[in-house]
Amino acid sequence: MRSLVFSISFLLGVAYTALFFYLLKKSYNFIQFNAQWMFAKIFYVVLMFFSLFRLISFWAICFFTSYILDRARLSYVLLSIPESLFLSSFLVLFWILASVYYYTHLMSYNPIEGQIRYPKRLKKLGAVGLIISALWVIGEIILYALFAGRLISVSSMEFQLMISNVAAFVLIVIFYCYLMFEYRNSYCKSSDAKKLSIQVLRVTLIWGLGRVLHILFYYTEALDFSSNDVHPPFDTMSENIPAAILLLDYLVNEIFCIYLVLRKQFFYIYSCDINSLPTTNSFLPNKTNEDFIDPSMIEDPNDFSWINSYDDPIIKEENIQIHIKVPSKKQLLGIIYRGVYNGHHVLIKRVKFTKISKYMIDQLIQEVVITKRLEGTHLLPLIGISTGSSHIDFVSPYMTNGSLFSAIHQRNSFFSYKDKLRIARELAFSLRNLHYQRQIHGHLTSHNVLFNKDWKVLVSDAGIEYFRKYAGLVLKYSNKSAWSSPEQLKDETEVVATFHPSDDSYSYGMILWELFTNQEPFPNMHWTKFKNMVKRGYRPSVPKSVGDGIKELILSCWNVEPKLRPGFSKIYMTVCMIEAQDPAVQ
């Protein structure tokens, strides 16, 4: 029997030694962990101590087999202390699971800041988990002190650990049900984000199942709760459980479980930006509603004083009169209708969904409130939204002269050089005001540069980025276009969620080129080829006819280094100087 114990201890000693040094090696990756994963480091430190105790225990049993087996309490302590540490790591694993579920779902996206938000409750959950883990360890120390004083029997200690193992599995099941309920109406940010959340969930369930199997393999065979006799654990196991099952117990239920959380795919969670995880590469050009309206069919309000930015963002559906569907040759986000709201002509963009979550509506309302309160004489206001059982309507004023894109490429409108400089100035002024308000457009194109009755510029489609992200997941919408910066094109998500001022500067440069050359950027070019060309630094050629000042401004906006692109204060001043120096303007 003792030779069998020696063999088992030797094999497990080698296995846990390898595990310990593998943990040490992986600990080097701690420096790559993002700030929000500070508690995850503690999880791996606990596992490191666990594996250290395990290897010490098995090597001690291996080299001092007779001495330890003759002392039942000592042999029990060597085997059970590491298990107490292993159980304490479950609470931190719960926190990791909760955090991953939060960050991979749309609930973590902040429509105000356009980035991931780190909720206080996650931080509190991590702190509570650490406190409970610490209390668990303290409680175990007290129990082992009582056990050393022979005030508690081996059977009582084993029973306590068995209940703890069962409780760990039950808590995992309860926590799983809670997550399924909490996120029942929330989509993952991308297909890869979904894979990450499923991966962590599976690992957690495997850990819990491993505890149940550990009980079935060991405790139910090793214990006789009707007796207070003290049996050396290895004596009992060697009599009742085949050595192969014992090895399987430790190798599968402990070593394999730890290996799952040490894999490269699992560590990727702690260093990646989950908000921009890659998904599919489908492309849908970002157009606006106004490009396909016949200006002669409806009057232009030209005055937005009737729109109160502090009005309720929710419009009752019965207050909107839909007149006619606007024909479109392009695939847009939603169906466009002309209509009337409170006696004013409006455009209604209706976006249909198979289901609409209450959380998404709440976030959208937040975004609409922010968008309605953006200030600027050259920003097209959003009147509000109307929600139905399976659709959302976006209501905005109708603009008689449509978009810059339609004016240049569809209606062949003529703009003098003086007009072009004015348009460039008004557009720069609008974006300067937008950036002053800590807002970035992010998907600026000539489609959302609109004209009122007097051909004054108004910029549309600013804001509501959370909704676009949601539409990207559900409807495969994309906010990338031929005007997008190289940095946005490198982002493999359907909808780019994080914008930078330099993105708008690049797009402005492309619109400026389009305005002064009367050419569409990258027409009829395959999307993949276009992306690769732009990412490699290719830009349209700028003819001399645009003027030296405009050419220099366009090229500076297209700079391959985002930090070197001019901001809109500088762009606006530059255009004003060019306009003031141009004889045609005088």
Coordinates of C-alpha atoms in Angstrom, one line a residue:
M1 CA 0.0 0.0 0.0
R2 CA 2.8 2.4 0.9
S3 CA 4.5 1.8 -2.4
L4 CA 1.3 2.8 -4.1
V5 CA 1.0 5.9 -2.0
F6 CA 4.6 6.8 -2.9
S7 CA 3.9 6.3 -6.6
I8 CA 0.8 8.5 -6.6
S9 CA 2.5 11.2 -4.5
F10 CA 5.5 11.2 -6.9
L11 CA 3.4 11.6 -10.0
L12 CA 1.2 14.3 -8.4
G13 CA 4.3 16.1 -7.0
V14 CA 5.8 16.3 -10.5
A15 CA 2.5 17.5 -11.9
Y16 CA 2.0 20.3 -9.3
T17 CA 5.6 21.3 -9.5
A18 CA 5.2 21.8 -13.2
L19 CA 1.9 23.7 -12.6
F20 CA 3.6 26.0 -10.0
F21 CA 6.5 27.0 -12.3
Y22 CA 4.0 27.5 -15.2
L23 CA 2.1 29.9 -12.9
L24 CA 5.3 31.7 -12.1
K25 CA 6.0 32.1 -15.8
K26 CA 2.5 33.3 -16.6
S27 CA 2.7 35.9 -13.7
Y28 CA 5.0 37.9 -15.9
N29 CA 1.9 38.8 -17.9
F30 CA 0.5 40.7 -14.9
I31 CA 2.2 43.8 -16.2
Q32 CA 0.0 43.6 -19.3
F33 CA -3.3 43.6 -17.3
N34 CA -5.6 46.6 -17.8
A35 CA -6.3 48.6 -14.7
Q36 CA -9.8 47.2 -14.2
W37 CA -8.5 43.7 -13.8
M38 CA -6.5 44.4 -10.6
F39 CA -8.5 41.8 -8.6
A40 CA -7.7 39.2 -11.2
K41 CA -4.0 39.3 -10.2
I42 CA -5.1 38.2 -6.7
F43 CA -6.9 35.3 -8.2
Y44 CA -3.6 34.0 -9.7
V45 CA -1.6 34.7 -6.6
V46 CA -4.0 32.5 -4.6
L47 CA -3.6 29.8 -7.3
M48 CA 0.2 30.1 -7.0
F49 CA 0.1 29.5 -3.2
F50 CA -2.3 26.7 -3.8
S51 CA 0.0 24.9 -6.2
L52 CA 3.0 25.6 -3.9
F53 CA 1.2 23.9 -1.0
R54 CA 0.1 21.0 -3.1
L55 CA 3.6 20.3 -4.4
I56 CA 5.1 20.6 -0.9
S57 CA 2.4 18.2 0.4
F58 CA 2.9 15.5 -2.2
W59 CA 6.7 15.7 -2.1
A60 CA 6.6 15.5 1.7
I61 CA 4.4 12.4 1.5
C62 CA 6.7 11.0 -1.2
F63 CA 9.9 11.3 0.8
F64 CA 8.4 10.7 4.3
T65 CA 5.7 8.2 3.4
S66 CA 5.9 6.0 6.5
Y67 CA 6.2 8.9 9.0
I68 CA 3.3 10.8 7.5
L69 CA 0.9 7.9 7.0
D70 CA 1.4 6.9 10.6
R71 CA 0.1 10.3 11.6
A72 CA -3.4 10.7 10.4
R73 CA -3.9 14.3 11.3
L74 CA -0.7 15.4 9.7
S75 CA -1.6 13.6 6.5
Y76 CA -5.0 15.1 6.5
V77 CA -3.6 18.6 7.0
L78 CA -1.2 18.2 4.1
L79 CA -4.0 17.3 1.8
S80 CA -6.8 19.7 3.0
I81 CA -5.1 23.0 3.5
P82 CA -4.5 23.5 -0.3
E83 CA -8.1 22.7 -0.9
S84 CA -9.2 25.5 1.4
L85 CA -7.1 27.9 -0.7
F86 CA -8.6 26.5 -3.9
L87 CA -12.1 27.1 -2.6
S88 CA -11.2 30.7 -1.6
S89 CA -10.3 31.5 -5.3
F90 CA -13.9 30.8 -6.4
L91 CA -15.1 34.2 -5.1
V92 CA -12.6 36.1 -7.3
L93 CA -13.5 33.9 -10.2
F94 CA -17.1 35.0 -9.7
W95 CA -16.0 38.6 -10.0
I96 CA -14.0 37.8 -13.2
L97 CA -17.1 36.2 -14.7
A98 CA -19.3 39.2 -13.7
S99 CA -16.8 41.7 -15.1
V100 CA -16.4 39.9 -18.4
Y101 CA -20.1 39.6 -18.9
Y102 CA -20.5 43.3 -18.2
Y103 CA -17.7 44.5 -20.5
T104 CA -18.7 42.2 -23.3
H105 CA -22.3 43.5 -23.4
L106 CA -23.7 46.8 -24.6
M107 CA -24.7 47.7 -21.0
S108 CA -21.0 48.8 -20.5
Y109 CA -21.0 51.4 -23.3
N110 CA -21.3 55.0 -22.2
P111 CA -23.1 57.0 -24.8
I112 CA -22.0 60.3 -23.2
E113 CA -18.2 59.5 -23.2
G114 CA -18.2 57.1 -26.1
Q115 CA -16.2 54.6 -24.2
I116 CA -16.3 51.7 -21.7
R117 CA -17.5 52.8 -18.2
Y118 CA -16.3 51.0 -15.1
P119 CA -19.3 50.7 -12.7
K120 CA -18.8 51.2 -9.0
R121 CA -20.7 48.0 -8.3
L122 CA -18.1 45.9 -10.0
K123 CA -15.4 47.4 -7.9
K124 CA -17.5 46.8 -4.8
L125 CA -18.2 43.2 -5.9
G126 CA -14.4 42.7 -6.2
A127 CA -13.8 44.2 -2.7
V128 CA -16.6 42.2 -1.2
G129 CA -15.2 39.0 -2.8
L130 CA -11.8 39.7 -1.3
I131 CA -13.3 40.4 2.1
I132 CA -15.3 37.1 2.1
S133 CA -12.2 35.2 0.8
A134 CA -10.1 36.7 3.6
L135 CA -12.8 35.8 6.2
W136 CA -12.9 32.3 4.7
V137 CA -9.2 31.9 5.1
I138 CA -9.3 33.2 8.7
G139 CA -12.2 30.8 9.5
E140 CA -10.2 27.9 8.1
I141 CA -7.1 28.9 10.2
I142 CA -9.3 28.9 13.3
L143 CA -10.7 25.5 12.4
Y144 CA -7.3 24.0 11.8
A145 CA -6.1 25.4 15.1
L146 CA -9.0 23.7 16.8
F147 CA -8.2 20.6 14.8
A148 CA -4.6 20.7 16.0
G149 CA -5.9 20.9 19.5
R150 CA -7.9 17.7 18.9
L151 CA -11.2 19.7 19.5
I152 CA -12.5 18.8 16.0
S153 CA -12.3 15.4 14.3
V154 CA -11.2 14.6 10.8
S155 CA -14.7 13.6 9.9
S156 CA -16.0 17.0 11.0
M157 CA -13.3 18.8 9.0
E158 CA -14.0 16.6 6.0
F159 CA -17.7 17.3 6.2
Q160 CA -17.1 21.0 6.4
L161 CA -15.0 20.9 3.3
M162 CA -17.5 18.8 1.5
I163 CA -20.3 21.2 2.3
S164 CA -18.1 24.1 1.1
N165 CA -17.4 22.3 -2.2
V166 CA -21.1 21.7 -2.8
A167 CA -21.9 25.3 -1.9
A168 CA -19.3 26.5 -4.5
F169 CA -21.1 24.6 -7.2
V170 CA -24.6 25.8 -6.1
L171 CA -23.4 29.4 -6.0
I172 CA -22.1 29.0 -9.6
V173 CA -25.4 27.7 -10.7
I174 CA -27.3 30.5 -9.0
F175 CA -24.8 33.1 -10.4
Y176 CA -25.3 31.7 -13.9
C177 CA -29.0 32.0 -13.6
Y178 CA -28.6 35.6 -12.4
L179 CA -26.4 36.5 -15.3
M180 CA -28.8 35.0 -17.8
F181 CA -31.7 37.0 -16.3
E182 CA -29.7 40.2 -16.0
Y183 CA -28.5 40.2 -19.6
R184 CA -31.5 38.6 -21.2
N185 CA -32.3 41.8 -23.2
S186 CA -28.7 42.9 -23.8
Y187 CA -26.6 42.0 -26.9
C188 CA -22.9 41.3 -26.8
K189 CA -20.8 44.0 -28.4
S190 CA -19.5 41.7 -31.1
S191 CA -19.2 38.0 -32.0
D192 CA -15.8 37.8 -30.4
A193 CA -17.0 39.5 -27.3
K194 CA -19.7 36.8 -27.1
K195 CA -17.1 34.1 -27.5
L196 CA -15.1 35.6 -24.6
S197 CA -18.1 35.7 -22.2
I198 CA -19.1 32.1 -23.1
Q199 CA -15.5 31.0 -22.6
V200 CA -15.3 32.4 -19.1
L201 CA -18.7 31.0 -18.3
R202 CA -17.7 27.5 -19.4
V203 CA -14.5 27.7 -17.4
T204 CA -16.5 28.7 -14.3
L205 CA -19.0 25.9 -14.7
I206 CA -16.2 23.4 -15.3
W207 CA -14.6 24.6 -12.0
G208 CA -17.9 24.1 -10.2
L209 CA -18.5 20.7 -11.8
G210 CA -14.9 19.7 -10.8
R211 CA -15.8 20.3 -7.1
V212 CA -18.8 18.0 -7.4
L213 CA -16.7 15.3 -9.0
H214 CA -14.1 15.8 -6.4
I215 CA -16.7 15.0 -3.7
L216 CA -17.9 11.9 -5.6
F217 CA -14.4 10.6 -6.2
Y218 CA -13.1 11.2 -2.7
Y219 CA -15.3 12.3 0.1
T220 CA -18.2 9.8 -0.3
E221 CA -15.7 6.9 -0.4
A222 CA -13.2 8.2 2.2
L223 CA -15.6 9.2 4.9
D224 CA -17.6 7.3 7.4
F225 CA -19.7 10.0 9.0
S226 CA -21.2 7.6 11.4
S227 CA -17.8 7.0 13.0
N228 CA -15.5 9.3 14.8
D229 CA -12.5 7.1 14.1
V230 CA -9.5 8.8 12.6
H231 CA -8.3 7.1 9.4
P232 CA -5.2 8.2 7.5
P233 CA -6.6 9.7 4.3
F234 CA -4.3 7.7 2.0
D235 CA -5.0 4.5 3.8
T236 CA -8.7 5.0 3.3
M237 CA -8.4 6.0 -0.3
S238 CA -6.1 3.2 -1.2
E239 CA -8.6 0.7 0.1
N240 CA -11.7 2.2 -1.5
I241 CA -10.7 4.1 -4.6
P242 CA -8.5 2.8 -7.4
A243 CA -5.3 4.7 -7.8
A244 CA -6.3 5.7 -11.4
I245 CA -9.5 7.4 -10.1
L246 CA -7.4 9.3 -7.4
L247 CA -5.0 10.5 -10.1
L248 CA -7.9 11.5 -12.3
D249 CA -9.5 13.4 -9.5
Y250 CA -6.5 15.7 -8.9
L251 CA -5.4 15.9 -12.6
V252 CA -8.8 16.8 -13.9
N253 CA -10.6 18.6 -11.1
E254 CA -7.6 20.8 -10.0
I255 CA -4.7 20.9 -12.5
F256 CA -6.9 20.9 -15.6
C257 CA -9.2 23.5 -14.2
I258 CA -6.2 25.8 -13.4
Y259 CA -4.8 25.2 -16.8
L260 CA -8.0 26.5 -18.3
V261 CA -7.5 29.9 -16.7
L262 CA -3.8 30.1 -17.7
R263 CA -4.4 29.6 -21.4
K264 CA -3.4 32.4 -23.8
Q265 CA -7.1 32.8 -24.8
F266 CA -8.1 33.4 -21.2
F267 CA -5.2 35.8 -20.4
Y268 CA -6.2 37.8 -23.5
I269 CA -9.3 39.0 -21.6
Y270 CA -7.1 41.0 -19.2
S271 CA -5.1 42.9 -21.8
C272 CA -7.5 43.5 -24.7
D273 CA -9.8 46.4 -25.3
I274 CA -13.1 44.5 -25.1
N275 CA -15.0 47.6 -26.3
S276 CA -13.4 47.1 -29.8
L277 CA -13.1 43.4 -30.2
P278 CA -13.0 42.2 -33.8
T279 CA -16.1 40.9 -35.5
T280 CA -17.1 40.4 -39.1
N281 CA -16.0 42.8 -41.9
S282 CA -19.3 43.6 -43.7
F283 CA -19.6 47.1 -45.0
L284 CA -22.6 49.4 -45.2
P285 CA -22.0 52.9 -46.4
N286 CA -23.1 55.5 -43.9
K287 CA -25.7 57.7 -45.7
T288 CA -28.3 60.1 -44.4
N289 CA -32.0 60.5 -45.2
E290 CA -32.0 63.7 -47.1
D291 CA -30.0 62.7 -50.1
F292 CA -33.0 61.3 -52.0
I293 CA -35.6 63.9 -51.5
D294 CA -36.9 66.0 -54.4
P295 CA -36.5 69.6 -53.0
S296 CA -39.4 70.9 -55.1
M297 CA -41.9 68.6 -53.3
I298 CA -41.8 70.2 -49.9
E299 CA -41.2 73.6 -48.3
D300 CA -38.2 74.3 -46.1
P301 CA -38.8 75.5 -42.6
N302 CA -35.4 77.2 -42.4
D303 CA -36.2 78.2 -38.8
F304 CA -35.7 75.9 -35.9
S305 CA -36.9 78.2 -33.2
W306 CA -40.0 75.9 -32.9
I307 CA -37.7 73.1 -31.7
N308 CA -37.1 73.3 -27.9
S309 CA -33.9 71.5 -27.0
Y310 CA -35.4 70.8 -23.5
D311 CA -38.6 69.2 -24.8
D312 CA -39.3 65.6 -23.9
P313 CA -37.2 63.5 -26.3
I314 CA -40.1 61.0 -26.7
I315 CA -42.6 61.9 -29.3
K316 CA -46.0 60.3 -29.2
E317 CA -46.6 58.2 -32.3
E318 CA -50.0 59.6 -32.9
N319 CA -48.5 63.1 -33.3
I320 CA -46.5 62.1 -36.3
Q321 CA -48.2 62.0 -39.7
I322 CA -46.3 59.8 -42.2
H323 CA -47.1 60.9 -45.8
I324 CA -44.9 59.1 -48.3
K325 CA -41.9 56.8 -48.4
V326 CA -38.8 58.3 -49.8
P327 CA -37.3 56.2 -52.6
S328 CA -33.7 55.2 -52.2
K329 CA -31.2 53.4 -54.4
K330 CA -28.9 52.9 -51.4
Q331 CA -29.2 50.5 -48.4
L332 CA -29.7 52.8 -45.4
L333 CA -30.1 52.3 -41.7
G334 CA -33.9 52.3 -41.7
I335 CA -36.7 53.4 -44.1
I336 CA -37.1 57.1 -44.8
Y337 CA -40.5 58.8 -44.8
R338 CA -41.7 62.4 -45.3
G339 CA -44.2 63.6 -42.8
V340 CA -45.5 66.3 -40.6
Y341 CA -45.0 66.9 -36.9
N342 CA -46.8 69.7 -35.1
G343 CA -47.5 71.4 -38.4
H344 CA -43.9 71.3 -39.5
H345 CA -42.4 69.2 -42.4
V346 CA -40.1 66.6 -41.1
L347 CA -38.2 63.5 -42.1
I348 CA -38.8 60.3 -40.3
K349 CA -36.2 57.5 -40.2
R350 CA -37.8 54.3 -39.1
V351 CA -35.5 51.5 -37.9
K352 CA -37.1 48.1 -37.5
F353 CA -36.0 45.4 -35.0
T354 CA -37.2 41.9 -34.1
K355 CA -37.0 42.9 -30.5
I356 CA -36.2 46.1 -28.6
S357 CA -34.8 45.9 -25.1
K358 CA -35.9 48.5 -22.4
Y359 CA -32.2 49.0 -21.6
M360 CA -31.5 50.0 -25.2
I361 CA -34.4 52.5 -25.2
D362 CA -33.2 54.0 -21.9
Q363 CA -29.7 54.5 -23.3
L364 CA -31.0 55.9 -26.5
I365 CA -33.1 58.5 -24.6
Q366 CA -30.0 59.6 -22.8
E367 CA -28.2 60.1 -26.1
V368 CA -31.1 62.0 -27.6
V369 CA -31.3 64.3 -24.7
I370 CA -27.5 65.0 -25.1
T371 CA -27.9 65.5 -28.9
K372 CA -30.9 67.8 -28.6
R373 CA -28.8 70.1 -26.3
L374 CA -25.8 70.4 -28.6
E375 CA -25.4 74.1 -29.4
G376 CA -24.4 75.5 -32.7
T377 CA -25.9 77.5 -35.6
H378 CA -24.7 74.9 -38.1
L379 CA -25.9 71.8 -36.4
L380 CA -29.1 70.2 -37.5
P381 CA -31.3 69.6 -34.4
L382 CA -32.9 66.2 -33.6
I383 CA -36.5 66.8 -32.7
G384 CA -36.9 63.5 -30.9
I385 CA -37.7 59.8 -31.2
S386 CA -40.9 57.7 -31.3
T387 CA -40.9 54.1 -30.2
G388 CA -43.2 51.3 -31.3
S389 CA -43.4 47.6 -30.5
S390 CA -40.8 46.7 -33.1
H391 CA -39.5 50.0 -34.5
I392 CA -37.9 53.3 -33.5
D393 CA -38.6 56.6 -35.4
F394 CA -36.0 59.4 -35.5
V395 CA -37.7 62.7 -36.3
S396 CA -35.7 65.7 -37.7
P397 CA -36.4 68.8 -39.7
Y398 CA -36.5 68.5 -43.5
M399 CA -33.8 70.3 -45.4
T400 CA -34.8 71.6 -48.8
N401 CA -31.5 71.5 -50.6
G402 CA -30.5 68.1 -49.4
S403 CA -26.9 67.1 -48.8
L404 CA -23.5 68.2 -50.2
F405 CA -23.2 64.7 -51.8
S406 CA -26.5 64.9 -53.6
A407 CA -25.8 68.5 -54.7
I408 CA -22.4 67.6 -56.3
H409 CA -22.9 64.1 -57.6
Q410 CA -26.7 63.7 -58.2
R411 CA -28.0 67.2 -59.1
N412 CA -24.8 68.6 -60.5
S413 CA -25.3 71.9 -58.6
F414 CA -22.8 74.6 -59.4
F415 CA -20.7 76.1 -56.6
S416 CA -18.4 79.0 -57.3
Y417 CA -15.0 79.1 -55.7
K418 CA -16.4 81.7 -53.3
D419 CA -19.3 79.4 -52.4
K420 CA -16.9 76.5 -51.8
L421 CA -14.8 78.5 -49.4
R422 CA -18.0 79.6 -47.5
I423 CA -19.1 76.0 -47.3
A424 CA -15.7 74.9 -46.0
R425 CA -15.7 77.7 -43.4
E426 CA -19.2 77.0 -42.2
L427 CA -18.5 73.2 -41.9
A428 CA -15.3 73.9 -40.0
F429 CA -17.1 76.3 -37.7
S430 CA -19.8 73.7 -37.0
L431 CA -17.3 71.0 -36.1
R432 CA -15.3 73.4 -34.0
N433 CA -18.4 74.1 -31.9
L434 CA -19.1 70.4 -31.7
H435 CA -15.6 69.6 -30.4
Y436 CA -15.8 72.5 -27.9
Q437 CA -18.8 70.6 -26.4
R438 CA -16.6 67.5 -26.0
Q439 CA -18.5 65.8 -28.8
I440 CA -16.9 64.1 -31.8
H441 CA -18.9 63.4 -35.0
G442 CA -17.0 60.2 -35.9
H443 CA -18.7 59.4 -39.2
L444 CA -18.6 62.7 -41.1
T445 CA -19.3 62.4 -44.8
S446 CA -20.7 64.7 -47.5
H447 CA -24.0 62.8 -47.0
N448 CA -24.5 64.5 -43.6
V449 CA -23.4 68.0 -44.6
L450 CA -26.8 69.5 -45.4
F451 CA -28.1 72.7 -46.9
N452 CA -31.1 74.8 -45.9
K453 CA -33.2 77.0 -48.2
D454 CA -30.4 79.6 -48.3
W455 CA -27.7 77.1 -48.8
K456 CA -26.3 77.5 -45.3
V457 CA -24.5 74.4 -44.0
L458 CA -25.9 72.2 -41.3
V459 CA -24.3 69.1 -40.0
S460 CA -26.5 66.1 -39.2
D461 CA -26.2 62.7 -37.6
A462 CA -24.1 63.8 -34.6
G463 CA -24.4 61.7 -31.5
I464 CA -26.5 58.5 -30.8
E465 CA -23.5 56.3 -31.1
Y466 CA -24.8 53.7 -28.6
F467 CA -27.8 53.2 -31.0
R468 CA -25.4 52.8 -34.0
K469 CA -23.4 50.2 -32.0
Y470 CA -26.6 48.3 -31.2
A471 CA -27.7 48.5 -34.9
G472 CA -24.3 47.2 -36.0
L473 CA -24.8 44.1 -33.9
V474 CA -28.5 43.5 -34.7
L475 CA -28.8 44.8 -38.2
K476 CA -25.2 44.6 -39.5
Y477 CA -25.1 48.4 -39.9
S478 CA -21.7 50.0 -40.2
N479 CA -20.6 53.6 -39.7
K480 CA -17.5 53.3 -41.9
S481 CA -17.3 54.9 -45.3
A482 CA -14.9 56.2 -47.9
W483 CA -14.5 59.3 -45.7
S484 CA -13.4 57.3 -42.6
S485 CA -9.9 57.7 -41.3
P486 CA -7.3 54.9 -41.6
E487 CA -7.5 54.3 -37.9
Q488 CA -11.3 53.7 -38.1
L489 CA -10.8 51.4 -41.1
K490 CA -8.3 49.3 -39.1
D491 CA -10.9 48.8 -36.4
E492 CA -12.5 45.4 -37.3
T493 CA -15.8 46.0 -35.5
E494 CA -18.9 46.8 -37.5
V495 CA -19.4 50.1 -35.8
V496 CA -16.5 52.0 -34.5
A497 CA -17.3 52.9 -30.9
T498 CA -14.4 55.2 -29.9
F499 CA -13.7 58.3 -31.9
H500 CA -10.9 60.9 -31.8
P501 CA -10.9 64.5 -33.0
S502 CA -8.3 63.5 -35.7
D503 CA -11.0 61.2 -37.2
D504 CA -13.2 64.2 -38.0
S505 CA -10.1 66.2 -39.3
Y506 CA -9.4 63.4 -41.8
S507 CA -13.0 63.2 -42.9
Y508 CA -13.1 67.0 -43.3
G509 CA -10.1 66.8 -45.5
M510 CA -11.9 64.2 -47.7
I511 CA -15.0 66.4 -47.9
L512 CA -12.8 69.4 -48.8
W513 CA -11.2 67.4 -51.6
E514 CA -14.6 66.3 -52.8
L515 CA -16.0 69.9 -52.7
F516 CA -13.1 71.5 -54.6
T517 CA -12.7 68.7 -57.2
N518 CA -16.4 67.7 -57.7
Q519 CA -15.3 64.1 -57.5
E520 CA -16.6 61.3 -55.3
P521 CA -13.8 59.7 -53.2
F522 CA -12.9 56.1 -54.2
P523 CA -16.0 55.5 -56.4
N524 CA -17.0 52.0 -57.4
M525 CA -13.9 50.5 -55.6
H526 CA -14.2 47.2 -53.8
W527 CA -14.4 47.8 -50.1
T528 CA -11.5 45.5 -49.1
K529 CA -9.2 47.0 -51.8
F530 CA -10.2 50.5 -50.7
K531 CA -9.4 49.7 -47.0
N532 CA -6.0 48.2 -47.8
M533 CA -5.1 51.2 -50.0
V534 CA -6.0 53.8 -47.4
K535 CA -4.3 51.9 -44.6
R536 CA -1.1 51.8 -46.7
G537 CA -1.3 55.6 -47.0
Y538 CA -2.9 56.0 -50.4
R539 CA -4.9 59.3 -50.9
P540 CA -6.6 60.8 -53.9
S541 CA -4.4 63.2 -55.9
V542 CA -5.0 66.9 -55.2
P543 CA -5.0 69.0 -58.4
K544 CA -3.4 72.4 -58.5
S545 CA -6.7 74.0 -59.4
V546 CA -7.9 73.8 -55.8
G547 CA -5.4 76.4 -54.8
D548 CA -2.2 76.1 -52.7
G549 CA -3.8 77.0 -49.4
I550 CA -6.7 74.5 -49.8
K551 CA -4.3 71.8 -51.1
E552 CA -2.0 72.2 -48.1
L553 CA -5.0 72.1 -45.7
I554 CA -6.3 68.9 -47.4
L555 CA -2.9 67.2 -47.1
S556 CA -2.5 68.2 -43.5
C557 CA -5.9 66.7 -42.7
W558 CA -4.8 63.4 -44.4
N559 CA -1.6 63.1 -42.4
V560 CA -0.8 59.5 -41.7
E561 CA 0.0 60.5 -38.1
P562 CA -3.3 61.4 -36.4
K563 CA -1.5 63.6 -33.9
L564 CA -0.2 65.8 -36.7
R565 CA -3.6 66.5 -38.2
P566 CA -4.9 70.0 -37.4
G567 CA -7.7 70.6 -34.9
F568 CA -10.8 72.5 -36.0
S569 CA -9.8 75.8 -34.4
K570 CA -6.8 75.8 -36.6
I571 CA -8.8 74.5 -39.6
Y572 CA -11.4 77.2 -39.2
M573 CA -8.7 80.0 -38.9
T574 CA -6.9 78.6 -41.9
V575 CA -10.0 78.6 -44.1
C576 CA -10.9 82.1 -42.9
M577 CA -7.4 83.3 -43.9
I578 CA -7.6 81.7 -47.3
E579 CA -11.1 83.2 -47.8
A580 CA -9.9 86.7 -46.8
Q581 CA -6.9 86.5 -49.1
D582 CA -8.9 85.2 -52.1
P583 CA -9.7 87.9 -54.7
A584 CA -12.9 86.2 -55.7
V585 CA -14.3 86.7 -52.2
Q586 CA -13.6 90.4 -52.1

